[in-house]
PDB file of C-alpha atoms in Angstrom:
ATOM      1  CA  MET A   1     -18.025  16.065  -7.514  1.00 54.00           C
ATOM      2  CA  ARG A   2     -17.077  16.846 -11.132  1.00 56.00           C
ATOM      3  CA  MET A   3     -16.986  14.712 -13.720  1.00 48.00           C
ATOM      4  CA  ILE A   4     -13.730  15.331 -14.217  1.00 53.00           C
ATOM      5  CA  ASP A   5     -12.672  14.363 -10.673  1.00 55.00           C
ATOM      6  CA  THR A   6     -13.719  10.768 -11.665  1.00 56.00           C
ATOM      7  CA  PHE A   7     -10.721  10.542 -14.398  1.00 55.00           C
ATOM      8  CA  VAL A   8      -8.247  12.773 -12.992  1.00 67.00           C
ATOM      9  CA  LYS A   9      -6.647  11.932  -9.759  1.00 73.00           C
ATOM     10  CA  PRO A  10      -3.837  13.913  -7.956  1.00 78.00           C
ATOM     11  CA  MET A  11      -0.647  12.199  -8.673  1.00 76.00           C
ATOM     12  CA  HIS A  12       2.288  11.408  -5.866  1.00 76.00           C
ATOM     13  CA  PRO A  13       5.301  13.793  -6.286  1.00 82.00           C
ATOM     14  CA  GLU A  14       7.640  10.578  -6.455  1.00 81.00           C
ATOM     15  CA  GLY A  15       5.643   9.830 -10.227  1.00 77.00           C
ATOM     16  CA  ILE A  16       7.117  13.064 -11.910  1.00 83.00           C
ATOM     17  CA  LYS A  17      10.071  11.992 -12.968  1.00 87.00           C
ATOM     18  CA  PHE A  18       8.779   8.658 -14.118  1.00 83.00           C
ATOM     19  CA  VAL A  19       5.687  10.125 -16.090  1.00 86.00           C
ATOM     20  CA  ALA A  20       8.590  12.689 -17.333  1.00 91.00           C
ATOM     21  CA  ILE A  21      10.736  10.079 -18.454  1.00 91.00           C
ATOM     22  CA  PHE A  22       7.620   7.950 -20.152  1.00 92.00           C
ATOM     23  CA  ALA A  23       6.843  10.834 -21.950  1.00 92.00           C
ATOM     24  CA  ALA A  24      10.382  11.689 -23.260  1.00 93.00           C
ATOM     25  CA  VAL A  25      10.258   8.040 -24.668  1.00 92.00           C
ATOM     26  CA  THR A  26       6.868   8.573 -26.231  1.00 93.00           C
ATOM     27  CA  LEU A  27       8.025  11.472 -28.398  1.00 93.00           C
ATOM     28  CA  VAL A  28      11.007   9.359 -29.449  1.00 91.00           C
ATOM     29  CA  LEU A  29       8.708   6.753 -30.484  1.00 91.00           C
ATOM     30  CA  PHE A  30       6.419   9.090 -32.378  1.00 88.00           C
ATOM     31  CA  TRP A  31       9.519  10.289 -34.291  1.00 90.00           C
ATOM     32  CA  LEU A  32      10.389   6.709 -35.255  1.00 89.00           C
ATOM     33  CA  TRP A  33       7.105   5.277 -35.913  1.00 88.00           C
ATOM     34  CA  GLU A  34       3.603   6.521 -35.269  1.00 89.00           C
ATOM     35  CA  PRO A  35       1.753   3.713 -33.876  1.00 88.00           C
ATOM     36  CA  LEU A  36       4.772   2.860 -31.460  1.00 91.00           C
ATOM     37  CA  GLY A  37       3.999   6.622 -29.985  1.00 88.00           C
ATOM     38  CA  TRP A  38       0.654   5.450 -29.530  1.00 92.00           C
ATOM     39  CA  VAL A  39       1.849   2.712 -27.378  1.00 93.00           C
ATOM     40  CA  GLY A  40       4.120   5.019 -25.321  1.00 91.00           C
ATOM     41  CA  VAL A  41       1.187   7.410 -25.015  1.00 92.00           C
ATOM     42  CA  GLY A  42      -0.353   4.685 -23.180  1.00 91.00           C
ATOM     43  CA  LEU A  43       1.961   3.382 -20.782  1.00 91.00           C
ATOM     44  CA  THR A  44       2.415   7.220 -20.071  1.00 89.00           C
ATOM     45  CA  VAL A  45      -1.273   7.273 -18.921  1.00 89.00           C
ATOM     46  CA  TRP A  46      -0.648   3.895 -16.951  1.00 82.00           C
ATOM     47  CA  CYS A  47       2.036   5.458 -15.135  1.00 82.00           C
ATOM     48  CA  TYR A  48       0.601   8.326 -14.232  1.00 85.00           C
ATOM     49  CA  TYR A  49      -2.509   6.470 -12.484  1.00 80.00           C
ATOM     50  CA  PHE A  50       0.274   4.318 -11.102  1.00 77.00           C
ATOM     51  CA  PHE A  51       1.559   6.718  -9.296  1.00 81.00           C
ATOM     52  CA  ARG A  52      -2.120   8.571  -8.513  1.00 86.00           C
ATOM     53  CA  ASP A  53      -2.912   9.905  -5.093  1.00 89.00           C
ATOM     54  CA  PRO A  54      -6.388  10.309  -4.111  1.00 89.00           C
ATOM     55  CA  LYS A  55      -7.845  11.693  -1.350  1.00 89.00           C
ATOM     56  CA  ARG A  56      -9.940   9.254   0.792  1.00 91.00           C
ATOM     57  CA  SER A  57     -12.564   9.195   3.661  1.00 90.00           C
ATOM     58  CA  VAL A  58     -10.865   8.050   6.473  1.00 93.00           C
ATOM     59  CA  PRO A  59     -13.044   6.634   9.225  1.00 89.00           C
ATOM     60  CA  VAL A  60     -12.035   8.638  12.853  1.00 82.00           C
ATOM     61  CA  ASN A  61     -13.894   6.286  15.056  1.00 83.00           C
ATOM     62  CA  THR A  62     -11.510   4.864  17.594  1.00 81.00           C
ATOM     63  CA  GLY A  63     -10.537   0.857  17.234  1.00 86.00           C
ATOM     64  CA  LEU A  64     -11.431   1.050  13.583  1.00 91.00           C
ATOM     65  CA  LEU A  65      -8.481  -0.824  11.819  1.00 95.00           C
ATOM     66  CA  VAL A  66      -8.340   0.088   7.932  1.00 96.00           C
ATOM     67  CA  SER A  67      -6.646  -1.221   4.723  1.00 97.00           C
ATOM     68  CA  PRO A  68      -3.251   0.116   4.302  1.00 97.00           C
ATOM     69  CA  ALA A  69      -3.413  -0.776   0.781  1.00 95.00           C
ATOM     70  CA  ASP A  70      -5.750  -0.798  -2.348  1.00 95.00           C
ATOM     71  CA  GLY A  71      -5.848  -4.334  -3.354  1.00 94.00           C
ATOM     72  CA  VAL A  72      -7.312  -7.624  -3.160  1.00 95.00           C
ATOM     73  CA  VAL A  73      -7.426  -9.840   0.134  1.00 95.00           C
ATOM     74  CA  SER A  74      -4.712 -12.779  -1.192  1.00 93.00           C
ATOM     75  CA  LEU A  75      -4.392 -14.391   2.452  1.00 92.00           C
ATOM     76  CA  ILE A  76      -5.777 -14.653   5.903  1.00 94.00           C
ATOM     77  CA  GLU A  77      -3.804 -17.200   8.249  1.00 94.00           C
ATOM     78  CA  ARG A  78      -1.592 -16.857  11.357  1.00 96.00           C
ATOM     79  CA  ALA A  79       1.927 -16.239  11.151  1.00 95.00           C
ATOM     80  CA  VAL A  80       4.363 -15.065  13.308  1.00 95.00           C
ATOM     81  CA  PRO A  81       5.350 -11.354  12.530  1.00 96.00           C
ATOM     82  CA  PRO A  82       8.760 -10.446  11.398  1.00 94.00           C
ATOM     83  CA  ALA A  83      11.462 -11.001  14.243  1.00 93.00           C
ATOM     84  CA  GLU A  84      13.359  -7.498  13.521  1.00 92.00           C
ATOM     85  CA  LEU A  85      10.053  -6.101  15.006  1.00 95.00           C
ATOM     86  CA  GLY A  86      10.547  -7.974  18.297  1.00 92.00           C
ATOM     87  CA  MET A  87       7.148  -8.668  18.922  1.00 94.00           C
ATOM     88  CA  GLY A  88       7.605 -11.902  20.151  1.00 92.00           C
ATOM     89  CA  PRO A  89       7.280 -15.646  18.381  1.00 94.00           C
ATOM     90  CA  GLU A  90       3.485 -16.400  18.870  1.00 95.00           C
ATOM     91  CA  ALA A  91       1.706 -16.622  15.565  1.00 96.00           C
ATOM     92  CA  LEU A  92      -0.932 -13.844  15.069  1.00 97.00           C
ATOM     93  CA  VAL A  93      -3.599 -13.404  12.366  1.00 96.00           C
ATOM     94  CA  ARG A  94      -2.044 -11.988   9.255  1.00 96.00           C
ATOM     95  CA  VAL A  95      -4.237 -10.221   6.603  1.00 96.00           C
ATOM     96  CA  SER A  96      -2.466  -9.915   3.350  1.00 95.00           C
ATOM     97  CA  VAL A  97      -3.450  -7.511   0.781  1.00 96.00           C
ATOM     98  CA  PHE A  98      -1.940  -7.586  -2.814  1.00 92.00           C
ATOM     99  CA  MET A  99      -1.570  -4.942  -4.913  1.00 90.00           C
ATOM    100  CA  SER A 100      -1.235  -5.231  -8.775  1.00 86.00           C
ATOM    101  CA  VAL A 101       0.361  -2.997 -11.058  1.00 81.00           C
ATOM    102  CA  PHE A 102      -2.983  -1.049 -11.832  1.00 84.00           C
ATOM    103  CA  ASN A 103      -3.881  -0.320  -8.183  1.00 88.00           C
ATOM    104  CA  CYS A 104      -2.925   2.932  -6.220  1.00 87.00           C
ATOM    105  CA  HIS A 105       0.546   2.228  -4.668  1.00 85.00           C
ATOM    106  CA  VAL A 106       0.522   4.816  -1.834  1.00 92.00           C
ATOM    107  CA  ASN A 107       0.188   2.839   1.699  1.00 95.00           C
ATOM    108  CA  ARG A 108      -1.394   4.226   4.591  1.00 97.00           C
ATOM    109  CA  ALA A 109      -1.296   3.594   8.286  1.00 97.00           C
ATOM    110  CA  PRO A 110      -4.201   1.174   9.480  1.00 96.00           C
ATOM    111  CA  ILE A 111      -4.628   2.861  12.806  1.00 95.00           C
ATOM    112  CA  ALA A 112      -3.557   5.624  14.939  1.00 95.00           C
ATOM    113  CA  GLY A 113      -0.132   4.722  17.444  1.00 96.00           C
ATOM    114  CA  LYS A 114       3.039   5.441  17.833  1.00 97.00           C
ATOM    115  CA  VAL A 115       5.460   3.606  15.328  1.00 98.00           C
ATOM    116  CA  THR A 116       8.000   1.767  17.806  1.00 97.00           C
ATOM    117  CA  ALA A 117      10.228   0.071  15.087  1.00 97.00           C
ATOM    118  CA  VAL A 118      10.456   0.470  11.655  1.00 97.00           C
ATOM    119  CA  ALA A 119      12.921  -2.470  10.363  1.00 95.00           C
ATOM    120  CA  TYR A 120      14.473  -2.998   6.698  1.00 93.00           C
ATOM    121  CA  ARG A 121      15.314  -6.317   5.505  1.00 90.00           C
ATOM    122  CA  PRO A 122      16.534  -7.532   1.556  1.00 86.00           C
ATOM    123  CA  GLY A 123      15.417 -10.210   0.231  1.00 76.00           C
ATOM    124  CA  LYS A 124      13.796 -11.976  -3.025  1.00 74.00           C
ATOM    125  CA  PHE A 125      11.178 -10.923  -5.477  1.00 68.00           C
ATOM    126  CA  PHE A 126       8.890 -13.468  -6.093  1.00 68.00           C
ATOM    127  CA  ASN A 127       4.976 -12.851  -6.795  1.00 64.00           C
ATOM    128  CA  ALA A 128       4.096 -11.203  -3.646  1.00 64.00           C
ATOM    129  CA  SER A 129       0.709 -12.765  -4.258  1.00 64.00           C
ATOM    130  CA  LEU A 130       2.528 -16.010  -3.161  1.00 64.00           C
ATOM    131  CA  ASP A 131       2.623 -17.177   0.808  1.00 69.00           C
ATOM    132  CA  LYS A 132       6.197 -17.247   0.679  1.00 67.00           C
ATOM    133  CA  ALA A 133       6.817 -14.028  -0.200  1.00 67.00           C
ATOM    134  CA  SER A 134       6.051 -12.812   3.336  1.00 71.00           C
ATOM    135  CA  GLU A 135       9.062 -14.936   4.448  1.00 76.00           C
ATOM    136  CA  GLU A 136      11.644 -14.426   1.772  1.00 76.00           C
ATOM    137  CA  ASN A 137      10.859 -11.329  -0.481  1.00 81.00           C
ATOM    138  CA  GLU A 138      12.368  -7.561   0.368  1.00 86.00           C
ATOM    139  CA  ARG A 139      10.356  -6.249   2.925  1.00 91.00           C
ATOM    140  CA  ASN A 140      10.347  -2.955   5.383  1.00 94.00           C
ATOM    141  CA  ALA A 141       8.180  -3.636   8.655  1.00 96.00           C
ATOM    142  CA  LEU A 142       6.672  -1.040  11.282  1.00 97.00           C
ATOM    143  CA  ALA A 143       5.214  -1.828  14.912  1.00 98.00           C
ATOM    144  CA  ILE A 144       2.540   0.405  15.603  1.00 97.00           C
ATOM    145  CA  GLU A 145       1.836   0.454  19.224  1.00 97.00           C
ATOM    146  CA  LEU A 146      -1.730   1.443  20.528  1.00 94.00           C
ATOM    147  CA  PRO A 147      -2.698   3.448  23.339  1.00 90.00           C
ATOM    148  CA  ASP A 148      -3.679   0.273  25.359  1.00 90.00           C
ATOM    149  CA  GLY A 149      -0.171  -0.812  24.803  1.00 92.00           C
ATOM    150  CA  ARG A 150      -1.204  -3.602  21.951  1.00 94.00           C
ATOM    151  CA  LYS A 151       0.824  -3.521  18.760  1.00 96.00           C
ATOM    152  CA  ILE A 152      -0.127  -4.224  15.075  1.00 96.00           C
ATOM    153  CA  ALA A 153       2.419  -4.837  12.668  1.00 97.00           C
ATOM    154  CA  VAL A 154       1.940  -3.387   9.095  1.00 97.00           C
ATOM    155  CA  VAL A 155       4.598  -5.004   6.646  1.00 96.00           C
ATOM    156  CA  GLN A 156       5.447  -3.657   3.207  1.00 95.00           C
ATOM    157  CA  ILE A 157       6.387  -6.547   0.936  1.00 91.00           C
ATOM    158  CA  ALA A 158       8.240  -6.177  -2.760  1.00 85.00           C
ATOM    159  CA  GLY A 159       6.905  -8.261  -5.390  1.00 73.00           C
ATOM    160  CA  LEU A 160       7.944  -9.456  -8.877  1.00 69.00           C
ATOM    161  CA  VAL A 161       8.464  -6.270 -10.718  1.00 61.00           C
ATOM    162  CA  ALA A 162       8.610  -3.953  -7.603  1.00 54.00           C
ATOM    163  CA  ARG A 163      12.182  -2.958  -6.636  1.00 60.00           C
ATOM    164  CA  ARG A 164      11.873  -0.044  -4.588  1.00 79.00           C
ATOM    165  CA  ILE A 165       9.983   0.077  -1.050  1.00 89.00           C
ATOM    166  CA  MET A 166       9.761   3.783   0.714  1.00 90.00           C
ATOM    167  CA  CYS A 167       8.991   4.466   3.571  1.00 94.00           C
ATOM    168  CA  TRP A 168       8.837   8.018   5.173  1.00 94.00           C
ATOM    169  CA  VAL A 169       8.030   7.627   8.989  1.00 96.00           C
ATOM    170  CA  LYS A 170      10.681   6.917  11.656  1.00 96.00           C
ATOM    171  CA  PRO A 171      10.223   5.106  15.113  1.00 96.00           C
ATOM    172  CA  GLY A 172       8.906   7.461  18.085  1.00 96.00           C
ATOM    173  CA  GLN A 173       6.759   8.941  15.594  1.00 97.00           C
ATOM    174  CA  SER A 174       3.156   9.177  15.761  1.00 97.00           C
ATOM    175  CA  VAL A 175       0.419   8.398  13.115  1.00 97.00           C
ATOM    176  CA  ARG A 176      -3.043   9.110  12.718  1.00 95.00           C
ATOM    177  CA  THR A 177      -5.484   6.127  10.791  1.00 95.00           C
ATOM    178  CA  GLY A 178      -5.294   6.710   7.307  1.00 96.00           C
ATOM    179  CA  GLU A 179      -2.029   8.952   7.288  1.00 96.00           C
ATOM    180  CA  ARG A 180       0.095   8.149   4.299  1.00 96.00           C
ATOM    181  CA  PHE A 181       3.461   6.376   5.360  1.00 96.00           C
ATOM    182  CA  GLY A 182       4.953   4.653   2.058  1.00 94.00           C
ATOM    183  CA  LEU A 183       4.882   3.756  -1.175  1.00 91.00           C
ATOM    184  CA  ILE A 184       5.883   0.695  -3.219  1.00 87.00           C
ATOM    185  CA  ARG A 185       6.877   0.562  -7.084  1.00 77.00           C
ATOM    186  CA  PHE A 186       5.750  -1.561  -9.146  1.00 69.00           C
ATOM    187  CA  GLY A 187       3.381  -4.116  -7.568  1.00 64.00           C
ATOM    188  CA  SER A 188       3.576  -5.648  -4.142  1.00 83.00           C
ATOM    189  CA  ARG A 189       1.543  -6.617  -1.160  1.00 89.00           C
ATOM    190  CA  LEU A 190       0.964  -5.276   2.607  1.00 94.00           C
ATOM    191  CA  ASP A 191       0.870  -7.600   5.460  1.00 96.00           C
ATOM    192  CA  VAL A 192      -1.373  -6.671   8.998  1.00 97.00           C
ATOM    193  CA  TYR A 193      -0.810  -8.747  11.997  1.00 97.00           C
ATOM    194  CA  LEU A 194      -3.660  -8.147  14.594  1.00 96.00           C
ATOM    195  CA  PRO A 195      -3.333  -8.233  18.115  1.00 94.00           C
ATOM    196  CA  GLU A 196      -4.356 -11.498  19.740  1.00 93.00           C
ATOM    197  CA  GLY A 197      -7.792 -12.108  20.278  1.00 90.00           C
ATOM    198  CA  VAL A 198      -9.125  -9.853  17.238  1.00 92.00           C
ATOM    199  CA  ALA A 199     -10.991 -10.977  14.531  1.00 91.00           C
ATOM    200  CA  PRO A 200     -10.849 -10.051  11.017  1.00 93.00           C
ATOM    201  CA  GLN A 201     -13.591  -8.443   9.305  1.00 91.00           C
ATOM    202  CA  VAL A 202     -12.848  -9.170   5.846  1.00 93.00           C
ATOM    203  CA  ALA A 203     -12.868 -12.268   3.395  1.00 92.00           C
ATOM    204  CA  LEU A 204     -10.429 -13.827   1.159  1.00 92.00           C
ATOM    205  CA  GLY A 205     -10.487 -12.124  -2.326  1.00 92.00           C
ATOM    206  CA  GLN A 206     -12.219  -8.717  -1.062  1.00 94.00           C
ATOM    207  CA  THR A 207     -11.641  -5.602  -2.750  1.00 95.00           C
ATOM    208  CA  MET A 208      -9.913  -3.195  -0.222  1.00 96.00           C
ATOM    209  CA  CYS A 209      -9.691   0.308  -0.389  1.00 96.00           C
ATOM    210  CA  ALA A 210      -6.459   1.952   1.425  1.00 96.00           C
ATOM    211  CA  GLY A 211      -7.727   4.161   4.371  1.00 95.00           C
ATOM    212  CA  GLU A 212     -11.138   3.443   4.028  1.00 95.00           C
ATOM    213  CA  THR A 213     -11.985  -0.436   4.382  1.00 95.00           C
ATOM    214  CA  VAL A 214     -12.270  -1.600   7.632  1.00 94.00           C
ATOM    215  CA  ILE A 215     -10.046  -4.906   8.447  1.00 95.00           C
ATOM    216  CA  ALA A 216     -10.943  -5.006  12.173  1.00 94.00           C
ATOM    217  CA  LEU A 217     -12.654  -3.849  15.173  1.00 91.00           C
ATOM    218  CA  ILE A 218     -10.289  -3.099  17.577  1.00 87.00           C
ATOM    219  CA  GLY A 219     -12.097  -2.029  21.434  1.00 71.00           C
ATOM    220  CA  GLN A 220     -15.318  -0.735  21.071  1.00 58.00           C
ATOM    221  CA  ASP A 221     -17.711  -1.064  18.047  1.00 52.00           C
ATOM    222  CA  ALA A 222     -18.689   2.064  17.119  1.00 47.00           C
ATOM    223  CA  PRO A 223     -22.179   1.869  15.137  1.00 50.00           C
ATOM    224  CA  THR A 224     -22.131   5.155  13.543  1.00 52.00           C
ATOM    225  CA  ARG A 225     -18.841   6.031  11.754  1.00 53.00           C
ATOM    226  CA  GLU A 226     -17.584   9.627  11.193  1.00 59.00           C
ATOM    227  CA  ALA A 227     -14.683  10.416   8.328  1.00 60.00           C
ATOM    228  CA  ARG A 228     -12.347  13.019   7.359  1.00 65.00           C
ATOM    229  CA  VAL A 229     -10.845  13.403   3.885  1.00 70.00           C
ATOM    230  CA  GLU A 230      -7.208  12.914   3.742  1.00 64.00           C
TER     231      GLU A 230
END
């Protein structure tokens, strides 16, 4: 890896217009007062890094469920999946990954399968780290059916300053593990509901890397993991 690759990351196209706006405001601030201009430079760099979209080494072994988001595991508990997905009233293990405004916000499919439902629900904008955010905040939920017929749910949840949830997949579409499926602006959370009988392999407070960190093992545990870059 080149040294420059450590600092310069690809940016998702969704961020181009925002970086352009920040840069334009920065020029105005320099015209008004130079110290304000340098503040604008810092904010423009932050905006660029918010929309960064680095490549990830995605595990390709069957049965590995990976984190859909960068961030920190904020909750591990049993909860009923969103009713709009039609996955039943039984509580499943839910792993929540909280993304701060400094995390990469591109969301990735946690496991390969067929998207059977995509359901958006408007709501409030509580801090995404709070438990009640799963129930009351604006959200977009996906159900992904595995080859064996079981389903997992992954839910994009808006946060305190997030005002736009983006999802690029549709019902009936197949996704690969680690495939980009959405993005949330600015600061938010992702919930993953595991199939019954599947235990999480992560702990509260653990740092997660979207598309790479394994959340759970579904099916056969493969001791030697292979990966692809996506």
